[in-house]
Coordinates of C-alpha atoms in Angstrom, one line a residue:
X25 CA -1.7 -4.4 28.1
X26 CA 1.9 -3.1 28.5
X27 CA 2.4 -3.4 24.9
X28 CA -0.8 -0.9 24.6
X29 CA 0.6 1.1 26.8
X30 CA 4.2 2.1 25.1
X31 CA 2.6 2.2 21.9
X32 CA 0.2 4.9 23.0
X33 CA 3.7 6.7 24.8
X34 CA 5.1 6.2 21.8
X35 CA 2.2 7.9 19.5
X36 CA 2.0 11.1 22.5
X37 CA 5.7 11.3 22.2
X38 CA 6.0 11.8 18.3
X39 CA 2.9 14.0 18.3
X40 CA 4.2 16.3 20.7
X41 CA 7.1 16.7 18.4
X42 CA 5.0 16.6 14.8
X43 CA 4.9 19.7 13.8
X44 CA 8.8 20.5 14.6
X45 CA 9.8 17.3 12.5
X46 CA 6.5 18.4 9.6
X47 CA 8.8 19.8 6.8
X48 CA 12.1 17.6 7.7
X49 CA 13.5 14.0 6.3
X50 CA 11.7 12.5 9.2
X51 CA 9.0 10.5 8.7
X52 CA 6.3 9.0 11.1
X53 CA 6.9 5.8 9.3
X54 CA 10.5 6.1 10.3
X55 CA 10.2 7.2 14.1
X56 CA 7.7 4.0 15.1
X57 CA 9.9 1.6 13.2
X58 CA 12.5 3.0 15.1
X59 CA 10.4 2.8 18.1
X60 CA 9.5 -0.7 17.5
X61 CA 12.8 -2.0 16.7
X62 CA 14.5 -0.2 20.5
X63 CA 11.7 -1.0 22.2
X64 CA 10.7 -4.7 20.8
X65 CA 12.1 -7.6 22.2
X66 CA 15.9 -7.4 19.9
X67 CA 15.6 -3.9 22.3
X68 CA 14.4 -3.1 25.7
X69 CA 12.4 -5.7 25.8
X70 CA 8.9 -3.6 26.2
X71 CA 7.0 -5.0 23.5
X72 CA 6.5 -8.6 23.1
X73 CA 5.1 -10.5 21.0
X74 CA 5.0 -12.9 17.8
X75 CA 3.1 -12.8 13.9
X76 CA 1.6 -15.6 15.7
X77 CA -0.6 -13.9 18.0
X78 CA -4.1 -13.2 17.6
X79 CA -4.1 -10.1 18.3
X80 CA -1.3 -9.0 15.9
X81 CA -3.4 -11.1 13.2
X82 CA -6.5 -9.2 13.8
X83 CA -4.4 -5.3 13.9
X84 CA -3.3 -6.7 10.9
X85 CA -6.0 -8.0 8.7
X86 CA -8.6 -4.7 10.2
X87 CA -5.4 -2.3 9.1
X88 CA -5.4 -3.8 5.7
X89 CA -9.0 -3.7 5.2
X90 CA -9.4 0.1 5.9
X91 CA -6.0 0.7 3.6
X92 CA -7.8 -1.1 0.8
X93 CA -11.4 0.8 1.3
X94 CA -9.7 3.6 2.3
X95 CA -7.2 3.9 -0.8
X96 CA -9.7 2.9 -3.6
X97 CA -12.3 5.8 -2.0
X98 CA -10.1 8.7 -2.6
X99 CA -9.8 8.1 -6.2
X100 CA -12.0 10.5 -8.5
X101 CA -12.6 7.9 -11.6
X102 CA -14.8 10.5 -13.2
X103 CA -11.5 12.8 -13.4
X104 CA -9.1 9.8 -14.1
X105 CA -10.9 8.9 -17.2
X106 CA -10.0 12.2 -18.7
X107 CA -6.0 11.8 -16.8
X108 CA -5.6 8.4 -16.6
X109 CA -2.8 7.4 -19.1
X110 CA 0.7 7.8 -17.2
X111 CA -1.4 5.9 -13.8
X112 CA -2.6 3.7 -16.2
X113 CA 0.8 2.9 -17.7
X114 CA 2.1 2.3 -14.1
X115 CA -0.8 0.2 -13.5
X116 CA -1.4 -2.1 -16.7
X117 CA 2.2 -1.9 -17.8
X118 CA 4.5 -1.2 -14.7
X119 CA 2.9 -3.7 -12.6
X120 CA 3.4 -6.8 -14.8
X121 CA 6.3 -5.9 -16.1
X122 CA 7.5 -5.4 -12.3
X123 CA 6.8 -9.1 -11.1
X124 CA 8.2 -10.6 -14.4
X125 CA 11.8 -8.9 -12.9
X126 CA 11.2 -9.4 -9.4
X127 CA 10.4 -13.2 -10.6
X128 CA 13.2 -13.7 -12.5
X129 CA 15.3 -12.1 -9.4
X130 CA 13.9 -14.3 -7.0
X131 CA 15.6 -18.0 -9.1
X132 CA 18.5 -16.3 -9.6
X133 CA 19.4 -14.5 -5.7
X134 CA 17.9 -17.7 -4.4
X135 CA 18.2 -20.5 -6.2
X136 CA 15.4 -22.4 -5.6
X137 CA 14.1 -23.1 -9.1
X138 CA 10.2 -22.2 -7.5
X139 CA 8.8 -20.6 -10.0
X140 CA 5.5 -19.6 -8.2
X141 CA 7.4 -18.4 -4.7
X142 CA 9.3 -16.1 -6.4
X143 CA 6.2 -14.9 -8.4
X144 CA 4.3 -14.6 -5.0
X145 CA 7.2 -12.5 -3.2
X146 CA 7.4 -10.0 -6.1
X147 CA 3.8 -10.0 -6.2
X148 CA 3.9 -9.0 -2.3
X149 CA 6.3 -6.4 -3.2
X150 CA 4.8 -4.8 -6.2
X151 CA 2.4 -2.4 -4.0
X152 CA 3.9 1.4 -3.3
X153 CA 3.1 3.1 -0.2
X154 CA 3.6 6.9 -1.2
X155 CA 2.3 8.3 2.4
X156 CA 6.2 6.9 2.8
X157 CA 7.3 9.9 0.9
X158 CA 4.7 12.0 1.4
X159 CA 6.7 15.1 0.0
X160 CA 6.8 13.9 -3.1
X161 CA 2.9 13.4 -3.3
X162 CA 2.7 16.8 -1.5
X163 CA 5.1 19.0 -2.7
X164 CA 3.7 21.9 -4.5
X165 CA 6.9 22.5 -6.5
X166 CA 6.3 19.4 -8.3
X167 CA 4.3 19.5 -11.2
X168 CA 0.5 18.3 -10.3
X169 CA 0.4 15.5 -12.7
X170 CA 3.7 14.3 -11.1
X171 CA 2.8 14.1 -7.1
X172 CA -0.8 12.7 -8.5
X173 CA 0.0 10.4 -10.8
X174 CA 2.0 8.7 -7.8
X175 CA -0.3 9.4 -5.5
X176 CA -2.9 7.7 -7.7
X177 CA -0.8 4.2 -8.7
X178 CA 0.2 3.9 -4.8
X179 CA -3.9 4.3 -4.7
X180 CA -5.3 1.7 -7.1
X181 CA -2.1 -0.6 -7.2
X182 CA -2.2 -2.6 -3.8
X183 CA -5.7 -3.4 -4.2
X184 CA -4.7 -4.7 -7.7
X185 CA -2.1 -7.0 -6.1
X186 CA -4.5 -8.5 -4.1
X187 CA -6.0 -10.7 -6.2
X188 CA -2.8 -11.7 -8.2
X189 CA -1.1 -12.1 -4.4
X190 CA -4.1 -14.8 -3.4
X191 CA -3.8 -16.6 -7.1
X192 CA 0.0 -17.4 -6.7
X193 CA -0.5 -18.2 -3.7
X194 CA -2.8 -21.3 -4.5
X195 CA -0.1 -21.5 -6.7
X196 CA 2.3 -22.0 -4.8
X197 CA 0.7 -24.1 -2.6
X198 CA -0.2 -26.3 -5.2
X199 CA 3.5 -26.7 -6.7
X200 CA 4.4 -27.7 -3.0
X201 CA 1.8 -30.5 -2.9
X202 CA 0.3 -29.6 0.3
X203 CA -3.5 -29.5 0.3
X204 CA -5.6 -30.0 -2.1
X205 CA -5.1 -30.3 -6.1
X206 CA -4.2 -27.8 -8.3
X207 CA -7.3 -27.6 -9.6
X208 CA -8.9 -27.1 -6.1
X209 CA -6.8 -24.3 -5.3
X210 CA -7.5 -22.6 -8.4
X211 CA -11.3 -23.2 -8.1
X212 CA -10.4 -21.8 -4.6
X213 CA -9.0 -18.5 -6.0
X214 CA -11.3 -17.9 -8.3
X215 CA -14.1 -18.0 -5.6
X216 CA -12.4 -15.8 -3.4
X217 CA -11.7 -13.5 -6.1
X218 CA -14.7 -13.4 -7.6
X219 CA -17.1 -13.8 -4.8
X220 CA -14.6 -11.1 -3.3
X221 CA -15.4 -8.9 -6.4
X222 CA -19.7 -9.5 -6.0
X223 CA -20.0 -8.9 -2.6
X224 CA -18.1 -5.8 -2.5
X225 CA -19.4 -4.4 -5.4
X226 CA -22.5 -5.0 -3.9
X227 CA -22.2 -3.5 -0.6
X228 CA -20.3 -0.6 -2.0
X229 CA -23.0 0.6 -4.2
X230 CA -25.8 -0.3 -2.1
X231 CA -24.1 1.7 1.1
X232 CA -22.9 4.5 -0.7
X233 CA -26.5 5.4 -2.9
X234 CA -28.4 4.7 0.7
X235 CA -25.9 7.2 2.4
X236 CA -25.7 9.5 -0.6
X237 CA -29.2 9.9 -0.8
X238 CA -29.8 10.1 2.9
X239 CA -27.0 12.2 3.8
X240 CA -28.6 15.2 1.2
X241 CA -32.0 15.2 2.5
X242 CA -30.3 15.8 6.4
X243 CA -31.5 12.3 7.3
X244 CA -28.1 11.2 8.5
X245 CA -25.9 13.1 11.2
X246 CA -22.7 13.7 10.3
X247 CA -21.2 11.3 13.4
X248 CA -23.2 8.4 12.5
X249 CA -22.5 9.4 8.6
X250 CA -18.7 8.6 9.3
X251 CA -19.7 5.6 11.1
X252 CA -22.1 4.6 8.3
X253 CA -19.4 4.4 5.7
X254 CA -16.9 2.6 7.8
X255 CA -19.9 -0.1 8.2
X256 CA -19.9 0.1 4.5
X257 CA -16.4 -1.7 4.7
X258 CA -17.0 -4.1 7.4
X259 CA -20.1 -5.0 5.7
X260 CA -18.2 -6.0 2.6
X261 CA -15.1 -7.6 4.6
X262 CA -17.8 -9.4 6.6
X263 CA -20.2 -10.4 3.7
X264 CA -17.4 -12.0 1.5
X265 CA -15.6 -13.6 3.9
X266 CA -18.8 -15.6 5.2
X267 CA -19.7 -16.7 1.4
X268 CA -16.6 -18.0 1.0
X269 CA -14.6 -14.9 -1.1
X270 CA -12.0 -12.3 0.1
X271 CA -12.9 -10.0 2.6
X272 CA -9.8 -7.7 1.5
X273 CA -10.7 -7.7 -2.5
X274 CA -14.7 -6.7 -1.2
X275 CA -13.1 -4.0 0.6
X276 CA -11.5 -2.9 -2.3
X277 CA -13.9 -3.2 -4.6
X278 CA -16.4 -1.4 -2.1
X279 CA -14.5 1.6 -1.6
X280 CA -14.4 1.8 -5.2
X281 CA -17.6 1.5 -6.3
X282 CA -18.6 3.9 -3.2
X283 CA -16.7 6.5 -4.1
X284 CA -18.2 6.4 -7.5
X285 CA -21.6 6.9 -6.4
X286 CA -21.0 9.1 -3.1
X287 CA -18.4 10.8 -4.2
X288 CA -20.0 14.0 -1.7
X289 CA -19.8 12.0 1.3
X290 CA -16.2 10.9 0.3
X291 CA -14.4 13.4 2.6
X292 CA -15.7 11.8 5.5
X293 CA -13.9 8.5 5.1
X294 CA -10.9 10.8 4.6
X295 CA -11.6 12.2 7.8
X296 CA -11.2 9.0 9.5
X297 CA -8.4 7.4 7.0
X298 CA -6.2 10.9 8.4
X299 CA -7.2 10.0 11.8
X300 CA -8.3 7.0 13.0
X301 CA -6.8 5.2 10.3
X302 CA -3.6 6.7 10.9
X303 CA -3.7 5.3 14.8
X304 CA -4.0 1.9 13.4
X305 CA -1.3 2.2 10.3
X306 CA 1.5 3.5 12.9
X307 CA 0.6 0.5 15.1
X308 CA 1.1 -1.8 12.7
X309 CA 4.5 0.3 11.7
X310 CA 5.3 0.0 15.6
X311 CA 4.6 -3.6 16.1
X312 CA 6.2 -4.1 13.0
X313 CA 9.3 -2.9 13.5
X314 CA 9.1 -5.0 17.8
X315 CA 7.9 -8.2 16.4
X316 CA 8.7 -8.7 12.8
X317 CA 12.2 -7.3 11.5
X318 CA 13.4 -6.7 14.8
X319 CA 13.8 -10.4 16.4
X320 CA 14.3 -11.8 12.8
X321 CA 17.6 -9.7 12.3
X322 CA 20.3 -12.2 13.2
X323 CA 18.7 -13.9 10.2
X324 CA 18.9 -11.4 7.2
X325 CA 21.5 -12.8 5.1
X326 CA 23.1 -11.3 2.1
X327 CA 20.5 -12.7 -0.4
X328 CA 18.0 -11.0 1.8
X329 CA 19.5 -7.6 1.3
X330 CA 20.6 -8.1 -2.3
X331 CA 17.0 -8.7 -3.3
X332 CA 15.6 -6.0 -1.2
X333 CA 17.8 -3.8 -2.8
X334 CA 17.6 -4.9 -6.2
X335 CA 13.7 -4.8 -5.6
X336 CA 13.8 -1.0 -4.9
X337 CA 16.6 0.0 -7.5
X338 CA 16.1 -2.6 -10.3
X339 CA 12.8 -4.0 -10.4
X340 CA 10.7 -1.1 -9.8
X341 CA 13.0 1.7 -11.8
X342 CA 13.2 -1.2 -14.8
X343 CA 9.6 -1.4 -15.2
X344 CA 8.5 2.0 -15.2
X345 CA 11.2 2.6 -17.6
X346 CA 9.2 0.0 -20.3
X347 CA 6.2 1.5 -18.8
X348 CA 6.8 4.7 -19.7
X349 CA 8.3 4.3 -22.9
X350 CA 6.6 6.5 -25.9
X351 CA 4.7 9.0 -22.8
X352 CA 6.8 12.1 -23.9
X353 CA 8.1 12.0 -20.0
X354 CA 11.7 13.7 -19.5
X355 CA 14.2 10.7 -18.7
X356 CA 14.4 12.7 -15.2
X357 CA 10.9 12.8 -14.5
X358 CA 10.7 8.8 -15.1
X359 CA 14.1 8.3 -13.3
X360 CA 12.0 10.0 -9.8
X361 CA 8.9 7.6 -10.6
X362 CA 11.2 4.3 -10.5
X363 CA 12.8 5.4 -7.5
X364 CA 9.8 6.6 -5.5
X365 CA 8.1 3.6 -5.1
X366 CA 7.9 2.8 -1.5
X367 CA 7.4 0.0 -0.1
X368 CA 5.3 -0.2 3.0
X369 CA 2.3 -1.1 5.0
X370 CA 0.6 -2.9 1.8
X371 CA 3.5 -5.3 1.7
X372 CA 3.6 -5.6 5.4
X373 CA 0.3 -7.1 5.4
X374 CA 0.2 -9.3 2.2
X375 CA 3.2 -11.0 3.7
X376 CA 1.6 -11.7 7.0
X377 CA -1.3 -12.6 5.0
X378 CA 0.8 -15.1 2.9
X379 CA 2.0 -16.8 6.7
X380 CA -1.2 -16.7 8.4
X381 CA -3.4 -18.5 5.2
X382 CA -1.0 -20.7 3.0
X383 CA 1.3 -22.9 5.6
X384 CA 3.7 -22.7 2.4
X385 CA 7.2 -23.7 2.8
X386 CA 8.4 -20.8 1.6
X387 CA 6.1 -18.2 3.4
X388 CA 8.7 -17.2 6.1
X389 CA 11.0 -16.6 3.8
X390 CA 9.3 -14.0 2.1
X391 CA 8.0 -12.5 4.8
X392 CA 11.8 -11.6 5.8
X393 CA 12.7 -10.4 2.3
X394 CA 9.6 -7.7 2.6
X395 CA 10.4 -6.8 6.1
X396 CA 13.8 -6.3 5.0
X397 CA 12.7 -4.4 2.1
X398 CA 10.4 -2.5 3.9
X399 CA 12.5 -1.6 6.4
X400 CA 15.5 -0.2 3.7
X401 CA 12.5 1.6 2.1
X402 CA 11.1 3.5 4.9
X403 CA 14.4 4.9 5.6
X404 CA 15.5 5.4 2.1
X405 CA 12.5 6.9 0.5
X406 CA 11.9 8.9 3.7
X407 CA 14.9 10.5 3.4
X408 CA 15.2 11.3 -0.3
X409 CA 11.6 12.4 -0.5
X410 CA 12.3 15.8 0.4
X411 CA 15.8 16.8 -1.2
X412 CA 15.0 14.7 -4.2
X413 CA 11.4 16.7 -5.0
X414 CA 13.3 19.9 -4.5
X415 CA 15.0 18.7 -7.2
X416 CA 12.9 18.0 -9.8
X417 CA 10.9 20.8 -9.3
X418 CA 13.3 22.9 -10.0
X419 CA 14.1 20.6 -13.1
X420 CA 10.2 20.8 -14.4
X421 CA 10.2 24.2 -13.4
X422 CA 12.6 24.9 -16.7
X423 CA 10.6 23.0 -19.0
X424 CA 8.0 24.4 -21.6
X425 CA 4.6 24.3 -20.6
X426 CA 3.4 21.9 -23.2
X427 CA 5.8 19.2 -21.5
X428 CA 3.7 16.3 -20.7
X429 CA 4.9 16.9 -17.0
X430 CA 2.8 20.1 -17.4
X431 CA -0.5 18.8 -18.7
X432 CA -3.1 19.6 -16.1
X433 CA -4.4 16.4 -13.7
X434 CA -7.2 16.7 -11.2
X435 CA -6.2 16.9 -7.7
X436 CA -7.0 13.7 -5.8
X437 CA -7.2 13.1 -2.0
X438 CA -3.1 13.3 -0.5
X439 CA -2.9 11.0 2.4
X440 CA -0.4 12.4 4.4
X441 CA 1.5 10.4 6.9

């Protein structure tokens, strides 16, 4: 219960000062990191706590579930067909090419000659978080198919991880020779991803055509509209995980296919992803910051912060370079993609997902590297956002109007953190 209560001090303390820090370097990200790490138990001692707990497990796994149905919703795919080539280059090329580097990083910073860890921990990395620096995504100097063609990869990417993320880590467990074969963990994945895939696909175009339909006659209120949708996500989190798939790909997958058949009612999960959502995303930054990175300190070595760093400066900015090769893209405009990719609460929780499901040797390991990595990131990004977007507006600004930067993109939902 005290750890309730400074977190809910904490969240009055930065909102009586939001909109004098609204504009600035500082981030809410940054402040209940900061929060977590002086108040956790490496601090004052006021939170407590352990990755352990129930409790943290269950903040954890019902954060990531909203993320996932949250992010996929805002996406407009009837616009993105039209606009989808430089996400889609991010996506299809960036991602893969991504986790090849951060693989290949992982033997050679460790040294552990585990092929499949390493995959897993740059598969954990991989995700961007761009509500980290949300003046890029919201900066109206910037070119609009700059800010949304970040905005839309950080969208679509973590819940593409996912499923890669749960097959190395069968993987992975496999290689170790805990339990099971390898061919029971891969028939293992592939029911978790695919049942994953039915059941939200499933609930997501079931809830959304019931509430779309409803909601335009008047035969839903707009409070229990809200509500309807978030049941949309539980359904499918619920649904898959009792048949044996992953309740965090049916999330996905249902906020997808719901916002392609409710696209009206769409604003009202963004409603709740600015609001409630928000409460429970700057929780999980706070507890983050008290019981994850904070009492594991003392054990960040310099491998750890090499590869964090090389993760944000190397393998992300290396594979949007290949990804981007041929896209007409100004060598500046693709120098600010590979460095804004933050990484953030998407990471957060695929690591604590690897700990609380695999029992793999190697799972605390790499849940310090992405604490660590998070951690540089949320300071980093958060202070570069600003300054750095200022910048290449005023860059783009000075180019011709048939530069690709310039070609027009549909706006999709910014959420701001």
């Amino acid at each position: 219960m005290t750890d309730l209560l400074v977190i809910f001090v904490v969240l009055l303390g930065y909102a009586l000062v939001s909109g004098r820090l609204s504009g600035t370097s500082v981030t809410a990200p940054m402040v209940f990191v900061s929060a977590g790490l002086l108040l956790g138990p490496a601090g004052a001692g006021l939170i407590s706590g352990s990755v352990e707990e129930e409790g943290i497990q269950l903040l954890a796994e019902v954060t990531l579930g909203l993320v996932l149905f949250t992010d996929a919703v805002r996406i407009d795919f009837r616009a993105l067909r039209r606009e989808y080539v430089l996400p889609l280059r991010l996506l299809a090329v960036g991602m893969p090419v991504g986790i090849v580097v951060g693989t290949v990083m992982g033997l050679l910073v460790f040294d552990t000659g585990q092929w499949w860890a390493a995959a897993l921990l740059a598969a954990v990395l991989i995700p961007t978080d761009a509500a980290l620096g949300a003046a890029v995504v919201s900066d109206r100097r910037l070119p609009v198919r700059v800010r949304q063609t970040l905005n839309v990869e950080s969208g679509l990417n973590d819940g593409i991880a996912l499923p890669v993320v749960m097959l190395l880590l069968a993987l992975t467990a496999a290689e170790e020779g805990g339990i099971g074969s390898a061919s029971w963990w891969a028939g293992f994945a592939a029911r978790q991803i695919g049942l994953g895939v039915a059941v939200g696909m499933v609930a997501g175009l079931a809830g959304g055509l019931l509430i779309e339909k409803l909601g335009t006659r008047g035969g839903i209120t707009t409070t229990y509209e809200r509500l309807a949708t978030l049941a949309v996500a539980v359904i499918a989190f619920t649904g898959a995980e009792q048949s044996g798939g992953n309740g965090f790909i049916a999330a996905f997958v249902a906020g997808l296919a719901f916002g392609a058949v409710a696209r009206a009612r769409c604003p009202q999960v963004h409603e709740f992803a600015e609001r409630e959502g928000e409460l429970l995303a700057m929780a999980t930054f706070t507890l983050f910051g008290a019981v994850i990175i904070g009492p594991r300190l003392g054990d960040i070595g310099w491998a750890v912060i090499g590869y964090a760093c090389l993760s944000l400066v190397v393998m992300r900015p290396l594979a949007v370079l290949v990804a981007m090769v041929g896209s007409r893209v100004a060598l500046p405009t693709v120098l600010f993609f590979g460095w804004f990719g933050p990484r953030g609460l998407a990471s957060i929780l695929f690591a604590l997902l690897v700990v609380e499901e695999s029992g793999i040797a190697e799972a605390d390991t790499i849940l310090l590297v992405t604490a660590t990595t998070v951690t540089i990131s949320v300071y980093a990004h958060g202070l570069t956002a600003a300054p750095l977007a200022r910048r290449l507006g005023a860059y783009t600004a000075r180019l011709t109007p048939t530069a690709a930067e310039h070609m027009p993109m549909a706006e999709h939902h910014v959420h701001h953190r």
